[in-house]
Amino acid sequence: MKLLLTSGGVTNASIRDALVELLGRPIAECTALC
């Protein structure tokens, strides 16, 4: 299980791109627990 904790979301483009690469699918297709 991979977790990323953010308080204000991911606004930095390079961090967002790295997150998509780690997830292996678009962020919109992932489930978030808040």
PDB file of N, CA and C in Angstrom:
ATOM      1  N   MET A   1       0.856  -1.177   0.000  1.00  0.00           N
ATOM      2  CA  MET A   1       0.000   0.000   0.000  1.00  0.00           C
ATOM      3  C   MET A   1       0.895   1.231   0.000  1.00  0.00           C
ATOM      4  N   LYS A   2       0.587   2.164  -0.882  1.00  0.00           N
ATOM      5  CA  LYS A   2       1.350   3.407  -0.969  1.00  0.00           C
ATOM      6  C   LYS A   2       0.478   4.543  -0.484  1.00  0.00           C
ATOM      7  N   LEU A   3       1.027   5.388   0.374  1.00  0.00           N
ATOM      8  CA  LEU A   3       0.276   6.507   0.935  1.00  0.00           C
ATOM      9  C   LEU A   3       1.026   7.807   0.725  1.00  0.00           C
ATOM     10  N   LEU A   4       0.297   8.858   0.425  1.00  0.00           N
ATOM     11  CA  LEU A   4       0.850  10.205   0.345  1.00  0.00           C
ATOM     12  C   LEU A   4      -0.043  11.097   1.178  1.00  0.00           C
ATOM     13  N   LEU A   5       0.539  11.742   2.172  1.00  0.00           N
ATOM     14  CA  LEU A   5      -0.229  12.620   3.046  1.00  0.00           C
ATOM     15  C   LEU A   5       0.046  14.064   2.665  1.00  0.00           C
ATOM     16  N   THR A   6      -0.999  14.786   2.315  1.00  0.00           N
ATOM     17  CA  THR A   6      -0.866  16.209   2.004  1.00  0.00           C
ATOM     18  C   THR A   6      -1.996  16.958   2.678  1.00  0.00           C
ATOM     19  N   SER A   7      -1.721  18.164   3.107  1.00  0.00           N
ATOM     20  CA  SER A   7      -2.772  18.956   3.749  1.00  0.00           C
ATOM     21  C   SER A   7      -3.471  19.877   2.758  1.00  0.00           C
ATOM     22  N   GLY A   8      -2.772  20.284   1.696  1.00  0.00           N
ATOM     23  CA  GLY A   8      -3.357  21.226   0.748  1.00  0.00           C
ATOM     24  C   GLY A   8      -3.447  20.702  -0.667  1.00  0.00           C
ATOM     25  N   GLY A   9      -3.320  19.396  -0.844  1.00  0.00           N
ATOM     26  CA  GLY A   9      -3.353  18.829  -2.183  1.00  0.00           C
ATOM     27  C   GLY A   9      -1.976  18.879  -2.832  1.00  0.00           C
ATOM     28  N   VAL A  10      -1.917  18.448  -4.073  1.00  0.00           N
ATOM     29  CA  VAL A  10      -0.657  18.431  -4.821  1.00  0.00           C
ATOM     30  C   VAL A  10      -0.754  19.503  -5.897  1.00  0.00           C
ATOM     31  N   THR A  11      -0.040  20.611  -5.704  1.00  0.00           N
ATOM     32  CA  THR A  11      -0.111  21.713  -6.658  1.00  0.00           C
ATOM     33  C   THR A  11       1.146  21.828  -7.520  1.00  0.00           C
ATOM     34  N   ASN A  12       2.244  21.230  -7.087  1.00  0.00           N
ATOM     35  CA  ASN A  12       3.486  21.269  -7.844  1.00  0.00           C
ATOM     36  C   ASN A  12       3.415  20.235  -8.972  1.00  0.00           C
ATOM     37  N   ALA A  13       3.613  20.675 -10.216  1.00  0.00           N
ATOM     38  CA  ALA A  13       3.462  19.796 -11.381  1.00  0.00           C
ATOM     39  C   ALA A  13       4.425  18.614 -11.347  1.00  0.00           C
ATOM     40  N   SER A  14       5.666  18.825 -10.941  1.00  0.00           N
ATOM     41  CA  SER A  14       6.624  17.716 -10.938  1.00  0.00           C
ATOM     42  C   SER A  14       6.275  16.690  -9.863  1.00  0.00           C
ATOM     43  N   ILE A  15       5.768  17.150  -8.718  1.00  0.00           N
ATOM     44  CA  ILE A  15       5.333  16.222  -7.671  1.00  0.00           C
ATOM     45  C   ILE A  15       4.103  15.455  -8.144  1.00  0.00           C
ATOM     46  N   ARG A  16       3.178  16.148  -8.804  1.00  0.00           N
ATOM     47  CA  ARG A  16       1.975  15.488  -9.328  1.00  0.00           C
ATOM     48  C   ARG A  16       2.355  14.416 -10.347  1.00  0.00           C
ATOM     49  N   ASP A  17       3.283  14.733 -11.244  1.00  0.00           N
ATOM     50  CA  ASP A  17       3.722  13.766 -12.253  1.00  0.00           C
ATOM     51  C   ASP A  17       4.379  12.552 -11.602  1.00  0.00           C
ATOM     52  N   ALA A  18       5.193  12.781 -10.571  1.00  0.00           N
ATOM     53  CA  ALA A  18       5.831  11.675  -9.858  1.00  0.00           C
ATOM     54  C   ALA A  18       4.786  10.813  -9.155  1.00  0.00           C
ATOM     55  N   LEU A  19       3.757  11.436  -8.606  1.00  0.00           N
ATOM     56  CA  LEU A  19       2.687  10.696  -7.942  1.00  0.00           C
ATOM     57  C   LEU A  19       1.949   9.807  -8.940  1.00  0.00           C
ATOM     58  N   VAL A  20       1.639  10.345 -10.112  1.00  0.00           N
ATOM     59  CA  VAL A  20       0.964   9.555 -11.147  1.00  0.00           C
ATOM     60  C   VAL A  20       1.833   8.364 -11.547  1.00  0.00           C
ATOM     61  N   GLU A  21       3.141   8.586 -11.640  1.00  0.00           N
ATOM     62  CA  GLU A  21       4.056   7.497 -11.988  1.00  0.00           C
ATOM     63  C   GLU A  21       4.057   6.420 -10.903  1.00  0.00           C
ATOM     64  N   LEU A  22       4.060   6.822  -9.640  1.00  0.00           N
ATOM     65  CA  LEU A  22       4.018   5.854  -8.538  1.00  0.00           C
ATOM     66  C   LEU A  22       2.706   5.081  -8.507  1.00  0.00           C
ATOM     67  N   LEU A  23       1.613   5.782  -8.758  1.00  0.00           N
ATOM     68  CA  LEU A  23       0.298   5.144  -8.702  1.00  0.00           C
ATOM     69  C   LEU A  23       0.077   4.180  -9.860  1.00  0.00           C
ATOM     70  N   GLY A  24       0.647   4.503 -11.009  1.00  0.00           N
ATOM     71  CA  GLY A  24       0.455   3.665 -12.177  1.00  0.00           C
ATOM     72  C   GLY A  24      -0.868   3.899 -12.888  1.00  0.00           C
ATOM     73  N   ARG A  25      -1.573   4.938 -12.491  1.00  0.00           N
ATOM     74  CA  ARG A  25      -2.841   5.306 -13.135  1.00  0.00           C
ATOM     75  C   ARG A  25      -3.145   6.758 -12.801  1.00  0.00           C
ATOM     76  N   PRO A  26      -4.068   7.383 -13.533  1.00  0.00           N
ATOM     77  CA  PRO A  26      -4.397   8.787 -13.267  1.00  0.00           C
ATOM     78  C   PRO A  26      -4.936   8.992 -11.847  1.00  0.00           C
ATOM     79  N   ILE A  27      -4.661  10.153 -11.290  1.00  0.00           N
ATOM     80  CA  ILE A  27      -5.114  10.466  -9.932  1.00  0.00           C
ATOM     81  C   ILE A  27      -6.631  10.353  -9.828  1.00  0.00           C
ATOM     82  N   ALA A  28      -7.347  10.746 -10.875  1.00  0.00           N
ATOM     83  CA  ALA A  28      -8.814  10.705 -10.858  1.00  0.00           C
ATOM     84  C   ALA A  28      -9.360   9.289 -10.688  1.00  0.00           C
ATOM     85  N   GLU A  29      -8.562   8.277 -11.028  1.00  0.00           N
ATOM     86  CA  GLU A  29      -9.006   6.889 -10.908  1.00  0.00           C
ATOM     87  C   GLU A  29      -8.640   6.278  -9.557  1.00  0.00           C
ATOM     88  N   CYS A  30      -8.031   7.052  -8.680  1.00  0.00           N
ATOM     89  CA  CYS A  30      -7.582   6.551  -7.384  1.00  0.00           C
ATOM     90  C   CYS A  30      -8.561   6.942  -6.281  1.00  0.00           C
ATOM     91  N   THR A  31      -8.484   6.217  -5.186  1.00  0.00           N
ATOM     92  CA  THR A  31      -9.331   6.488  -4.030  1.00  0.00           C
ATOM     93  C   THR A  31      -8.502   7.191  -2.968  1.00  0.00           C
ATOM     94  N   ALA A  32      -9.062   8.227  -2.385  1.00  0.00           N
ATOM     95  CA  ALA A  32      -8.369   8.966  -1.323  1.00  0.00           C
ATOM     96  C   ALA A  32      -9.145   8.817  -0.022  1.00  0.00           C
ATOM     97  N   LEU A  33      -8.424   8.642   1.059  1.00  0.00           N
ATOM     98  CA  LEU A  33      -9.028   8.601   2.388  1.00  0.00           C
ATOM     99  C   LEU A  33      -8.643   9.868   3.114  1.00  0.00           C
ATOM    100  N   CYS A  34      -9.619  10.594   3.594  1.00  0.00           N
ATOM    101  CA  CYS A  34      -9.349  11.860   4.274  1.00  0.00           C
ATOM    102  C   CYS A  34      -9.712  11.756   5.736  1.00  0.00           C
TER     103      CYS A  34
END
